[in-house]
Short mmCIF file of C-alpha atoms and ligand atoms in Angstrom, two decimals:
data_model
loop_
_atom_site.label_atom_id
_atom_site.label_comp_id
_atom_site.label_asym_id
_atom_site.label_seq_id
_atom_site.Cartn_x
_atom_site.Cartn_y
_atom_site.Cartn_z
CA MET V 1 -6.80 5.03 35.74
CA PRO V 2 -7.42 6.66 32.39
CA ASN V 3 -11.01 7.33 31.54
CA ILE V 4 -11.58 5.58 28.22
CA ARG V 5 -14.95 4.64 26.83
CA SER V 6 -16.11 2.85 23.71
CA VAL V 7 -18.08 4.80 21.15
CA THR V 8 -21.50 3.17 21.02
CA GLU V 9 -22.99 1.37 18.03
CA GLU V 10 -25.75 4.03 17.92
CA GLU V 11 -23.21 6.83 17.74
CA LEU V 12 -21.41 5.12 14.87
CA ALA V 13 -24.71 4.39 13.13
CA ALA V 14 -25.54 8.09 13.36
CA GLN V 15 -22.26 8.90 11.55
CA ARG V 16 -23.07 6.33 8.87
CA ALA V 17 -26.47 7.90 8.40
CA VAL V 18 -24.81 11.27 7.83
CA MET V 19 -22.47 9.69 5.29
CA ASP V 20 -25.46 8.24 3.43
CA ARG V 21 -27.22 11.60 3.43
CA LEU V 22 -24.23 13.46 2.07
CA ALA V 23 -23.61 10.73 -0.51
CA GLU V 24 -27.15 11.13 -1.76
CA ALA V 25 -26.85 14.91 -1.93
CA ASN V 26 -23.53 14.71 -3.74
CA ALA V 27 -24.85 12.13 -6.20
CA ALA V 28 -27.46 14.66 -7.29
CA LEU V 29 -24.77 17.18 -8.29
CA PRO V 30 -23.60 17.42 -11.92
CA ALA V 31 -20.11 16.23 -10.83
CA ALA V 32 -18.74 14.70 -7.64
CA PRO V 33 -17.21 17.34 -5.35
CA LEU V 34 -13.44 17.03 -4.93
CA ALA V 35 -11.46 16.83 -1.70
CA TRP V 36 -7.78 17.33 -1.01
CA VAL V 37 -6.39 15.78 2.18
CA ASP V 38 -2.94 17.09 3.04
CA THR V 39 -1.02 15.30 5.79
CA TYR V 40 1.85 16.37 8.07
CA GLY V 41 3.61 14.32 10.72
CA CYS V 42 4.03 10.62 11.32
CA GLN V 43 2.60 7.45 9.79
CA GLN V 44 -0.16 7.46 12.41
CA ASN V 45 -1.34 10.70 10.88
CA GLU V 46 -1.09 9.15 7.40
CA ALA V 47 -3.29 6.32 8.68
CA ASP V 48 -5.78 8.84 10.10
CA SER V 49 -5.86 10.60 6.73
CA GLU V 50 -6.66 7.28 5.07
CA MET V 51 -9.67 7.09 7.38
CA ILE V 52 -10.69 10.64 6.48
CA ARG V 53 -10.43 9.72 2.79
CA GLY V 54 -12.42 6.56 3.47
CA MET V 55 -15.23 8.59 5.02
CA LEU V 56 -15.06 11.16 2.21
CA ARG V 57 -15.35 8.46 -0.41
CA GLU V 58 -18.44 7.09 1.33
CA MET V 59 -19.86 10.60 1.25
CA GLY V 60 -19.49 10.75 -2.54
CA TYR V 61 -16.32 12.81 -2.79
CA GLY V 62 -13.67 12.42 -5.46
CA PHE V 63 -10.05 13.35 -4.81
CA THR V 64 -7.57 15.87 -6.13
CA GLU V 65 -4.15 17.12 -5.12
CA SER V 66 -4.77 20.58 -6.46
CA GLU V 67 -5.89 23.07 -3.85
CA ALA V 68 -7.31 25.29 -6.61
CA GLU V 69 -9.62 22.54 -7.77
CA ALA V 70 -10.70 21.23 -4.36
CA ASP V 71 -14.18 21.90 -2.99
CA LEU V 72 -12.96 20.73 0.39
CA ILE V 73 -9.44 20.94 1.82
CA VAL V 74 -8.56 18.97 4.94
CA VAL V 75 -5.17 19.68 6.50
CA ASN V 76 -4.17 16.99 9.00
CA THR V 77 -1.53 18.63 11.19
CA CYS V 78 1.38 17.61 13.44
CA ALA V 79 2.63 19.26 16.64
CA VAL V 80 5.78 17.33 17.42
CA ARG V 81 8.18 20.21 16.69
CA GLY V 82 7.78 23.92 16.00
CA HIS V 83 8.92 23.36 12.43
CA ALA V 84 6.00 21.01 11.68
CA GLU V 85 3.54 23.58 13.00
CA LEU V 86 5.08 26.46 11.07
CA ARG V 87 5.01 24.51 7.83
CA ALA V 88 1.33 23.65 8.22
CA LEU V 89 0.42 27.20 9.22
CA GLY V 90 2.39 28.60 6.26
CA ASN V 91 0.47 26.40 3.86
CA VAL V 92 -2.86 27.19 5.49
CA GLY V 93 -1.93 30.88 5.14
CA ALA V 94 -1.51 30.43 1.40
CA LEU V 95 -5.00 28.92 1.17
CA SER V 96 -6.65 32.32 1.74
CA HIS V 97 -5.89 33.13 -1.92
CA THR V 98 -7.16 29.78 -3.13
CA LYS V 99 -10.39 30.27 -1.26
CA ARG V 100 -10.89 33.76 -2.66
CA ALA V 101 -10.57 32.35 -6.17
CA LYS V 102 -13.04 29.55 -5.43
CA PRO V 103 -16.00 30.79 -3.44
CA GLY V 104 -17.77 28.02 -1.57
CA GLN V 105 -14.56 26.14 -0.93
CA LYS V 106 -14.41 24.75 2.61
CA ILE V 107 -11.22 24.47 4.63
CA ALA V 108 -10.84 22.09 7.59
CA LEU V 109 -7.91 21.63 9.97
CA CYS V 110 -7.52 18.57 12.15
CA GLY V 111 -4.87 16.51 13.92
CA CYS V 112 -2.38 17.03 16.69
CA MET V 113 -1.62 20.73 16.25
CA VAL V 114 -5.23 21.81 16.65
CA GLN V 115 -5.71 19.60 19.69
CA GLN V 116 -3.79 22.34 21.53
CA GLU V 117 -5.92 25.18 22.90
CA HIS V 118 -3.39 27.92 22.09
CA MET V 119 -3.23 26.78 18.48
CA ARG V 120 -7.00 26.80 18.11
CA GLU V 121 -6.95 30.33 19.49
CA LYS V 122 -4.36 31.33 16.91
CA ILE V 123 -6.50 29.90 14.13
CA ARG V 124 -9.58 31.65 15.48
CA GLN V 125 -7.73 34.97 15.41
CA SER V 126 -5.45 34.77 12.40
CA PHE V 127 -7.10 32.37 9.95
CA PRO V 128 -10.71 33.53 9.68
CA TYR V 129 -11.29 31.61 6.45
CA VAL V 130 -10.81 28.21 8.11
CA ASP V 131 -14.32 26.75 8.40
CA LEU V 132 -13.83 23.65 10.54
CA VAL V 133 -11.30 22.72 13.20
CA PHE V 134 -11.51 19.32 14.87
CA GLY V 135 -9.15 17.63 17.32
CA THR V 136 -7.71 14.13 17.29
CA HIS V 137 -10.53 12.70 19.41
CA GLU V 138 -13.18 13.88 16.94
CA LEU V 139 -11.98 11.86 13.97
CA TRP V 140 -14.92 9.45 14.06
CA ARG V 141 -17.31 12.44 14.18
CA PHE V 142 -15.96 13.91 10.95
CA PRO V 143 -19.14 13.16 8.90
CA GLU V 144 -21.35 14.98 11.40
CA LEU V 145 -18.94 17.92 11.67
CA LEU V 146 -18.59 18.19 7.89
CA GLU V 147 -22.34 18.14 7.40
CA LYS V 148 -22.73 21.03 9.87
CA THR V 149 -19.94 22.95 8.16
CA LEU V 150 -21.71 22.64 4.82
CA LEU V 151 -24.96 24.14 6.13
CA PRO V 152 -25.45 27.71 4.87
CA HIS V 153 -24.60 30.45 7.38
CA ARG V 154 -23.59 27.92 10.00
CA GLY V 155 -20.51 29.86 11.12
CA ARG V 156 -17.18 28.34 12.00
CA ILE V 157 -16.97 25.09 13.92
CA PHE V 158 -14.31 24.31 16.52
CA GLU V 159 -14.45 20.98 18.32
CA ALA V 160 -11.69 19.39 20.36
CA ARG V 161 -12.61 17.59 23.53
CA GLN V 162 -9.80 17.17 26.06
CA ILE V 163 -10.36 13.53 26.95
CA ASP V 164 -8.24 10.46 27.60
CA GLY V 165 -9.55 8.79 24.48
CA GLU V 166 -12.28 6.63 22.97
CA ARG V 167 -12.31 3.27 21.28
CA TYR V 168 -14.06 2.69 18.00
CA GLU V 169 -13.82 0.37 15.04
CA GLY V 170 -15.33 -0.03 11.65
CA LEU V 171 -14.86 3.38 10.04
CA PRO V 172 -14.07 3.12 6.33
CA VAL V 173 -10.45 3.42 5.24
CA LEU V 174 -9.22 4.40 1.78
CA ARG V 175 -5.62 3.27 1.46
CA ALA V 176 -3.17 4.81 -0.97
CA GLY V 177 -2.83 1.42 -2.63
CA GLY V 178 0.44 0.01 -3.87
CA VAL V 179 2.63 -2.36 -1.98
CA ARG V 180 2.61 -1.03 1.60
CA ALA V 181 -0.34 -0.81 4.00
CA TRP V 182 -0.41 1.03 7.34
CA LEU V 183 -2.11 -0.95 10.07
CA PRO V 184 -2.53 1.01 13.31
CA ILE V 185 -2.58 -1.37 16.26
CA MET V 186 -2.95 1.24 18.98
CA SER V 187 -3.25 4.95 19.55
CA GLY V 188 -2.14 7.40 22.20
CA CYS V 189 0.88 7.30 24.47
CA ASN V 190 1.34 6.94 28.23
CA ASN V 191 5.05 7.67 28.45
CA PHE V 192 5.14 11.42 28.95
CA CYS V 193 8.72 11.93 27.87
CA SER V 194 9.31 15.40 29.28
CA TYR V 195 9.93 17.09 25.90
CA CYS V 196 7.06 15.48 24.01
CA ILE V 197 3.62 16.79 23.13
CA VAL V 198 2.22 13.50 21.80
CA PRO V 199 0.64 12.22 25.07
CA TYR V 200 -1.19 15.54 25.45
CA VAL V 201 -2.59 15.62 21.95
CA ARG V 202 -3.24 11.91 21.36
CA GLY V 203 -4.54 10.81 24.75
CA ARG V 204 -3.87 7.60 26.65
CA GLU V 205 -2.83 4.30 25.12
CA ARG V 206 -5.66 2.33 23.54
CA SER V 207 -4.83 -1.01 21.95
CA ARG V 208 -7.15 -2.20 19.20
CA SER V 209 -8.67 -5.62 19.74
CA PRO V 210 -6.55 -8.55 18.54
CA GLU V 211 -9.48 -9.95 16.51
CA THR V 212 -9.90 -6.71 14.57
CA ILE V 213 -6.19 -6.39 13.87
CA LEU V 214 -5.86 -9.99 12.74
CA ALA V 215 -8.93 -9.74 10.50
CA GLU V 216 -7.56 -6.55 8.97
CA ALA V 217 -4.13 -8.09 8.42
CA ARG V 218 -5.71 -11.11 6.73
CA LYS V 219 -7.73 -8.84 4.45
CA LEU V 220 -4.66 -6.78 3.53
CA ILE V 221 -2.76 -9.91 2.54
CA GLU V 222 -5.73 -11.14 0.48
CA ASP V 223 -5.94 -7.74 -1.19
CA GLY V 224 -2.35 -8.15 -2.35
CA TYR V 225 -0.47 -5.80 -0.02
CA LYS V 226 3.09 -7.06 0.41
CA GLU V 227 4.28 -5.05 3.38
CA ILE V 228 2.15 -4.67 6.48
CA TYR V 229 3.36 -1.84 8.66
CA LEU V 230 2.10 -2.09 12.24
CA LEU V 231 1.83 1.36 13.79
CA GLY V 232 1.80 2.78 17.30
CA GLN V 233 3.73 5.38 19.31
CA ASN V 234 5.11 2.51 21.33
CA VAL V 235 4.12 -0.80 19.78
CA ASN V 236 5.90 -2.68 22.57
CA SER V 237 3.22 -1.74 25.04
CA TYR V 238 0.53 -3.26 22.83
CA GLY V 239 -2.07 -5.15 24.86
CA LYS V 240 -1.15 -3.78 28.29
CA ASP V 241 -4.52 -2.02 28.50
CA LEU V 242 -6.51 -5.01 27.23
CA GLY V 243 -6.05 -7.15 30.29
CA GLY V 244 -5.74 -10.37 28.28
CA GLY V 245 -2.54 -12.29 27.62
CA GLU V 246 -1.90 -10.60 24.30
CA ASP V 247 1.24 -8.57 23.83
CA PHE V 248 3.25 -7.32 20.88
CA PRO V 249 5.44 -10.41 20.34
CA TRP V 250 2.25 -12.49 20.38
CA LEU V 251 0.69 -10.23 17.77
CA LEU V 252 3.80 -10.44 15.55
CA ARG V 253 3.69 -14.22 15.71
CA GLU V 254 -0.02 -14.38 14.95
CA ILE V 255 0.24 -12.12 11.92
CA GLY V 256 3.49 -13.74 10.85
CA SER V 257 1.90 -17.17 10.71
CA MET V 258 -0.67 -16.16 8.09
CA GLU V 259 -0.49 -17.75 4.63
CA GLY V 260 0.72 -15.61 1.77
CA GLU V 261 3.63 -13.67 0.33
CA TYR V 262 4.16 -10.60 2.46
CA VAL V 263 6.41 -9.11 5.12
CA ILE V 264 5.74 -7.29 8.40
CA ARG V 265 7.34 -4.10 9.69
CA PHE V 266 6.51 -2.03 12.74
CA MET V 267 7.12 1.37 14.26
CA THR V 268 7.94 2.75 16.86
CA SER V 269 9.58 0.78 19.65
CA HIS V 270 10.42 2.34 22.99
CA PRO V 271 13.72 0.93 24.30
CA LYS V 272 12.40 0.53 27.84
CA ASP V 273 9.78 -1.94 26.55
CA ALA V 274 11.91 -3.65 23.90
CA THR V 275 12.25 -7.03 25.59
CA GLU V 276 14.40 -10.04 24.80
CA ARG V 277 11.16 -11.79 23.88
CA LEU V 278 10.55 -9.14 21.21
CA PHE V 279 13.97 -9.72 19.63
CA GLU V 280 13.60 -13.49 19.88
CA THR V 281 10.23 -13.26 18.15
CA MET V 282 11.72 -11.12 15.39
CA ALA V 283 14.58 -13.56 14.95
CA GLY V 284 12.23 -16.55 14.85
CA CYS V 285 9.65 -15.18 12.45
CA GLY V 286 10.60 -15.18 8.77
CA LYS V 287 7.86 -12.72 7.86
CA VAL V 288 9.14 -10.02 10.21
CA GLU V 289 11.73 -7.85 8.50
CA LYS V 290 15.02 -7.44 10.29
CA HIS V 291 14.84 -3.77 11.13
CA ILE V 292 14.01 -1.98 14.34
CA HIS V 293 13.52 1.73 14.84
CA LEU V 294 14.61 2.23 18.43
CA PRO V 295 14.90 5.92 19.33
CA PHE V 296 17.58 6.57 21.99
CA GLN V 297 17.15 10.39 22.25
CA SER V 298 20.36 10.94 24.27
CA GLY V 299 23.47 9.03 25.28
CA ASN V 300 23.75 10.72 28.67
CA ASP V 301 22.13 9.25 31.78
CA ARG V 302 21.29 12.53 33.47
CA VAL V 303 19.63 13.83 30.30
CA LEU V 304 17.79 10.53 29.78
CA LYS V 305 16.48 10.80 33.31
CA GLU V 306 15.35 14.39 32.77
CA MET V 307 13.68 13.22 29.58
CA ASN V 308 11.83 10.56 31.60
CA ARG V 309 12.89 7.82 29.20
CA GLY V 310 13.28 5.00 31.73
CA TYR V 311 16.63 3.55 30.57
CA THR V 312 20.33 4.41 30.64
CA GLY V 313 22.88 4.59 27.84
CA GLU V 314 24.23 1.26 29.03
CA ILE V 315 20.85 -0.46 28.94
CA TYR V 316 20.34 0.88 25.44
CA ARG V 317 23.71 -0.49 24.30
CA GLN V 318 22.89 -3.89 25.81
CA LYS V 319 19.56 -4.07 23.98
CA ALA V 320 21.17 -3.16 20.65
CA ALA V 321 23.93 -5.71 21.26
CA PHE V 322 21.40 -8.42 22.15
CA ALA V 323 19.43 -7.71 18.95
CA ARG V 324 22.60 -7.97 16.86
CA LYS V 325 23.70 -11.15 18.58
CA LEU V 326 20.43 -12.82 17.62
CA MET V 327 20.22 -11.18 14.19
CA PRO V 328 23.67 -10.19 12.94
CA ASP V 329 22.12 -8.55 9.87
CA ILE V 330 19.52 -6.46 11.71
CA ALA V 331 19.32 -2.77 10.86
CA ILE V 332 18.94 -0.49 13.87
CA THR V 333 17.75 3.04 13.21
CA SER V 334 17.12 5.72 15.79
CA ASP V 335 16.03 9.24 16.73
CA VAL V 336 18.08 11.65 18.80
CA ILE V 337 17.44 15.11 20.22
CA VAL V 338 20.22 17.70 20.38
CA GLY V 339 19.98 20.66 22.75
CA PHE V 340 17.59 19.34 25.41
CA PRO V 341 17.33 22.08 28.11
CA GLY V 342 20.56 22.27 30.08
CA GLU V 343 22.39 19.60 28.06
CA THR V 344 26.08 20.40 28.51
CA GLU V 345 28.97 19.90 26.13
CA GLU V 346 30.09 16.81 28.12
CA GLU V 347 26.59 15.38 28.07
CA PHE V 348 26.37 15.94 24.34
CA ALA V 349 29.71 14.13 23.99
CA ASP V 350 28.02 11.03 25.48
CA THR V 351 25.46 11.18 22.68
CA LEU V 352 28.24 11.44 20.08
CA ARG V 353 30.01 8.50 21.67
CA LEU V 354 26.88 6.35 21.64
CA VAL V 355 26.35 7.11 17.94
CA GLU V 356 29.93 6.14 17.16
CA GLU V 357 29.74 2.95 19.23
CA VAL V 358 26.31 1.59 18.37
CA ARG V 359 26.62 2.50 14.67
CA PHE V 360 23.08 3.09 13.48
CA ASP V 361 22.07 2.24 9.94
CA MET V 362 20.23 5.52 9.91
CA LEU V 363 19.69 8.30 12.42
CA PHE V 364 17.05 11.01 12.52
CA THR V 365 18.57 14.01 14.28
CA PHE V 366 16.32 16.69 15.80
CA LEU V 367 17.05 20.03 17.44
CA TYR V 368 15.09 20.28 20.67
CA SER V 369 11.90 22.27 20.16
CA PRO V 370 10.05 23.51 23.27
CA ARG V 371 6.40 22.38 23.31
CA VAL V 372 3.81 24.37 25.25
CA GLY V 373 2.69 22.62 28.45
CA THR V 374 5.44 19.98 28.58
CA PRO V 375 7.73 19.79 31.64
CA ALA V 376 10.89 20.36 29.57
CA ALA V 377 9.55 23.66 28.24
CA ALA V 378 9.74 25.02 31.81
CA MET V 379 13.34 23.90 32.39
CA PRO V 380 16.18 26.43 32.29
CA ASP V 381 17.84 26.36 28.89
CA PRO V 382 21.10 28.33 29.01
CA PHE V 383 22.65 27.26 25.71
CA THR V 384 22.26 29.41 22.61
CA LYS V 385 20.76 28.37 19.31
CA GLU V 386 24.19 28.69 17.69
CA GLU V 387 25.81 26.36 20.25
CA LYS V 388 23.07 23.81 19.72
CA GLN V 389 23.29 24.09 15.96
CA ALA V 390 27.07 23.55 16.08
CA ARG V 391 26.55 20.33 18.08
CA PHE V 392 23.82 19.25 15.71
CA ASP V 393 26.22 19.68 12.77
CA ARG V 394 28.93 17.66 14.51
CA LEU V 395 26.51 14.86 15.25
CA LEU V 396 25.28 14.84 11.67
CA ALA V 397 28.85 14.66 10.35
CA ALA V 398 29.63 11.76 12.70
CA GLN V 399 26.52 9.87 11.63
CA ASN V 400 27.10 10.55 7.93
CA ALA V 401 30.50 8.92 8.22
CA VAL V 402 28.95 5.89 9.96
CA SER V 403 26.08 5.72 7.42
CA ALA V 404 28.47 5.81 4.47
CA GLU V 405 30.49 2.92 5.91
CA MET V 406 27.42 0.88 6.81
CA GLN V 407 26.00 1.43 3.33
CA ALA V 408 29.26 0.51 1.59
CA ALA V 409 29.36 -2.77 3.52
CA HIS V 410 26.27 -3.93 1.57
CA VAL V 411 28.05 -3.73 -1.80
CA GLY V 412 28.60 -7.14 -3.39
CA LYS V 413 25.89 -8.84 -1.31
CA THR V 414 22.71 -10.35 -2.70
CA TYR V 415 19.45 -9.66 -0.91
CA ARG V 416 15.82 -10.56 -1.29
CA VAL V 417 14.14 -7.23 -1.96
CA LEU V 418 10.56 -6.06 -2.27
CA ILE V 419 10.13 -3.93 -5.40
CA ASP V 420 7.88 -1.20 -4.14
CA GLY V 421 7.59 1.41 -6.87
CA GLU V 422 8.82 3.05 -10.02
CA GLY V 423 11.84 5.34 -9.99
CA ASP V 424 12.10 8.85 -11.39
CA LYS V 425 13.09 7.73 -14.91
CA PRO V 426 11.42 5.11 -17.13
CA GLY V 427 12.86 1.65 -16.55
CA GLN V 428 13.94 2.50 -13.00
CA LEU V 429 12.47 0.84 -9.95
CA THR V 430 12.77 1.31 -6.21
CA ALA V 431 12.97 -1.53 -3.72
CA ARG V 432 13.57 -2.21 -0.02
CA SER V 433 15.77 -4.85 1.53
CA SER V 434 14.84 -6.54 4.78
CA HIS V 435 17.05 -3.90 6.47
CA ASN V 436 14.76 -1.22 5.03
CA ARG V 437 17.49 0.15 2.77
CA LEU V 438 16.26 2.16 -0.19
CA ILE V 439 17.53 0.46 -3.37
CA HIS V 440 17.49 1.76 -6.94
CA LEU V 441 17.54 -0.79 -9.73
CA GLU V 442 16.54 -1.24 -13.35
CA GLY V 443 13.67 -3.39 -14.47
CA ASP V 444 10.21 -3.50 -15.91
CA LYS V 445 7.41 -1.86 -13.94
CA SER V 446 5.45 -5.12 -14.01
CA LEU V 447 7.86 -6.24 -11.28
CA VAL V 448 6.41 -3.76 -8.76
CA GLY V 449 4.93 -5.73 -5.88
CA SER V 450 7.20 -8.75 -6.31
CA PHE V 451 10.04 -10.11 -4.20
CA ARG V 452 13.28 -10.58 -6.18
CA ASN V 453 16.92 -11.24 -5.55
CA ALA V 454 19.17 -8.27 -6.21
CA ARG V 455 22.92 -7.86 -6.04
CA ILE V 456 24.08 -4.58 -4.52
CA THR V 457 26.46 -2.79 -6.88
CA GLY V 458 26.93 0.65 -5.33
CA SER V 459 26.15 2.86 -2.35
CA THR V 460 25.70 6.47 -1.29
CA THR V 461 24.89 7.77 2.21
CA TRP V 462 21.17 7.44 1.55
CA SER V 463 20.61 4.69 -0.96
CA LEU V 464 22.01 1.60 -2.65
CA SER V 465 22.03 0.63 -6.30
CA ALA V 466 21.55 -2.96 -7.37
CA GLU V 467 20.93 -5.29 -10.29
CA LEU V 468 18.38 -8.06 -10.43
CA THR V 469 19.94 -11.49 -10.45
CA GLY V 470 17.13 -12.94 -12.54
CA GLU V 471 15.77 -15.39 -10.00
CA GLU V 472 12.53 -14.89 -8.19
CA ALA V 473 12.92 -14.76 -4.43
N1 SAH I 501 6.82 7.49 20.01
C1 SAH I 501 8.05 7.63 19.36
C2 SAH I 501 8.41 9.02 18.92
C3 SAH I 501 7.42 9.89 18.27
S1 SAH I 501 7.97 11.51 17.96
C4 SAH I 501 9.13 7.18 20.35
O1 SAH I 501 9.06 7.45 21.50
O2 SAH I 501 10.07 6.61 19.88
C5 SAH I 501 9.34 11.22 16.87
C6 SAH I 501 10.62 11.80 17.34
O3 SAH I 501 10.52 13.20 17.41
C7 SAH I 501 11.06 11.39 18.72
O4 SAH I 501 11.69 10.15 18.73
C8 SAH I 501 11.99 12.50 19.12
O5 SAH I 501 13.32 12.22 18.72
C9 SAH I 501 11.48 13.68 18.32
N2 SAH I 501 10.85 14.68 19.18
C10 SAH I 501 9.74 14.54 19.93
N3 SAH I 501 9.49 15.67 20.61
C11 SAH I 501 10.47 16.55 20.27
C12 SAH I 501 10.77 17.90 20.65
N4 SAH I 501 10.02 18.57 21.52
N5 SAH I 501 11.86 18.48 20.10
C13 SAH I 501 12.63 17.81 19.22
N6 SAH I 501 12.39 16.56 18.84
C14 SAH I 501 11.33 15.91 19.36
FE1 SF4 I 502 6.56 11.08 22.82
FE2 SF4 I 502 7.88 9.54 24.49
FE3 SF4 I 502 5.39 8.91 23.79
FE4 SF4 I 502 7.37 8.71 22.03
S1 SF4 I 502 7.15 7.50 23.90
S2 SF4 I 502 5.36 9.62 21.68
S3 SF4 I 502 8.68 10.41 22.56
S4 SF4 I 502 6.03 10.67 24.98
FE1 F3S I 503 3.05 14.63 14.88
FE2 F3S I 503 0.90 13.81 16.11
FE3 F3S I 503 2.43 12.10 14.82
S1 F3S I 503 2.34 15.29 16.87
S2 F3S I 503 4.47 12.98 14.99
S3 F3S I 503 1.30 13.74 13.89
S4 F3S I 503 1.31 11.74 16.70
#
C-alpha cells in the first residue's frame, strides 16, 4: 500500500502565514518585485506553475517574462525525455549572465527533473548560482522555502523528499486566463511503464476529492471559462484510491450536467483503463468534446509487454473501433515510442501497420530516451541511433500522409467551434472544433470566447482554415 498522508490544516496555515509576511514586506518596497515562471513539460506542470504563480501573487509579486527584469526566476522542469532536460539545463546555464547583471536576483528550479537525485547533484556541482531547488512533493511548501532563500547569507537550499505523495487542497491558483482552464483531478502515476520516469518523480496516484473538483469546475464556468481541461497522467483511474463509488465516467457526467456554455476535455487516457463505460459516457454527454488522446506506444505485443503497458495491439484496435462505432466523428490522437530497447525491424513494422490501420488524427512520435533508474534503461539496446532515426522518419512520413488525408476530409463540413484566441495577424482568429483541430479563420476579436458555426474551406497537415457562417452556435 502506498504511504500517502494529508497535509494538515496547521501546516497549510503556516504556509499562509509566510505568504502574509512576505506580502507585507513586499508592499513596503517602492515597487512590487517581479517573478518569471518558466515551464517545461506537460499540462500538469503548467497547472503546477499556475499554483506557483498563485502563491507568488499572494506574496505580493508582479510578473514578467523577461529574465533580465525578474527579481525571482522559477524554472519548472520536466524529466520525461533527455531532450526536455537538456533544454531546461541549457536555459538555466544562460541565466548565469542574467544573474551577474542583476545582483540580488534569485533563481529557483523545481519540478520533475530535480526530483531525481543525480540531477540535483549536477545542479549542485555545475550551477552554483541556483539558489533554491525543490522537488515535486514540496510544491505546497514553496512559500516557506522562498522565505528561507531570501534570508541574507542563508546559502543554497535543496529539498526533495522521496515519498509516495501527500494530499492537499486550497493553495491559490493564478490561471493564465482566456478561454481554457486546466483542472487537475489527480496526480502521480501507478503504472510503471518500463521506460517512464513519471511514477518515480511524481509519486503514487492521488485523486482529488470529488467535492473539490466539482466546486472548482462550477467556479470556472461561472468565471467564464469555456473549455475545462481535466488533467491526470491516467484520468481513467480516477477515484480508485478514494474507496468510494466515484470513477472517471461518473466525474465526466457530474461536470457535464452543470448549467452554462462550456465544453469538457481531458488528458491522458491509458488504453488499459479506457472502458466501454468511458466511451458510452463520452457519447452520451453533449458537453464532452469528441476527442480522446489514447497513447498506444507500440503496435507489437512483445514490445508492449516489455513496456508493461497491459494491453495488446489487438485490444488497442478494438477499443479504437468501439469508440468510433459509438462516435463516428471522434478524433483519436496518440503517442508512440520508436527504438525501445531491442525493438527489431519486424516489431517496428507492427507499429507502422497499426498507424496505417487505426489512422490517428494526430500522432506524437518520440525516439526512446533512456531514463535513469527505469527498468528499460537496463535492457540491452543493440540498435544504433541512425537505425532508430531512420525508422522514426519512416513512421513520421506514414503518419503525415494519414494526417493530410484526415485533415482534407474535413473540408466542406460545418462545425461548431470554440474561438479561443487571436491569430498572428490583425483580423485573424484561432478556434478548435470538437475534434480538437486547430482552425484559422477571420473575424473580430470580440468573438474570442464564443461558440460559432464555421465552414471548413481548406486544410494542411497541421491546421484547417474556415469561414464563419454567421450563425451563433
Ligand atoms: N501518462 C501518459 C504519458 C505521459 S508522458 C500516458 O501514459 O499516456 C507522454 C509521452 O511521452 C508518453 O506517452 C510516451 O510516448 C512518451 N515517453 C515517456 N517516456 C519516454 C521515454 N523514456 N522515451 C521516449 N518517450 C517517452
Ligand atoms: Fe508514464 Fe506509463 Fe504512467 Fe503514462 S501511464 S505516466 S507512460 S508510467
Ligand atoms: Fe514531464 Fe513531469 Fe509532465 S516528467 S511530462 S513534467 S509529469
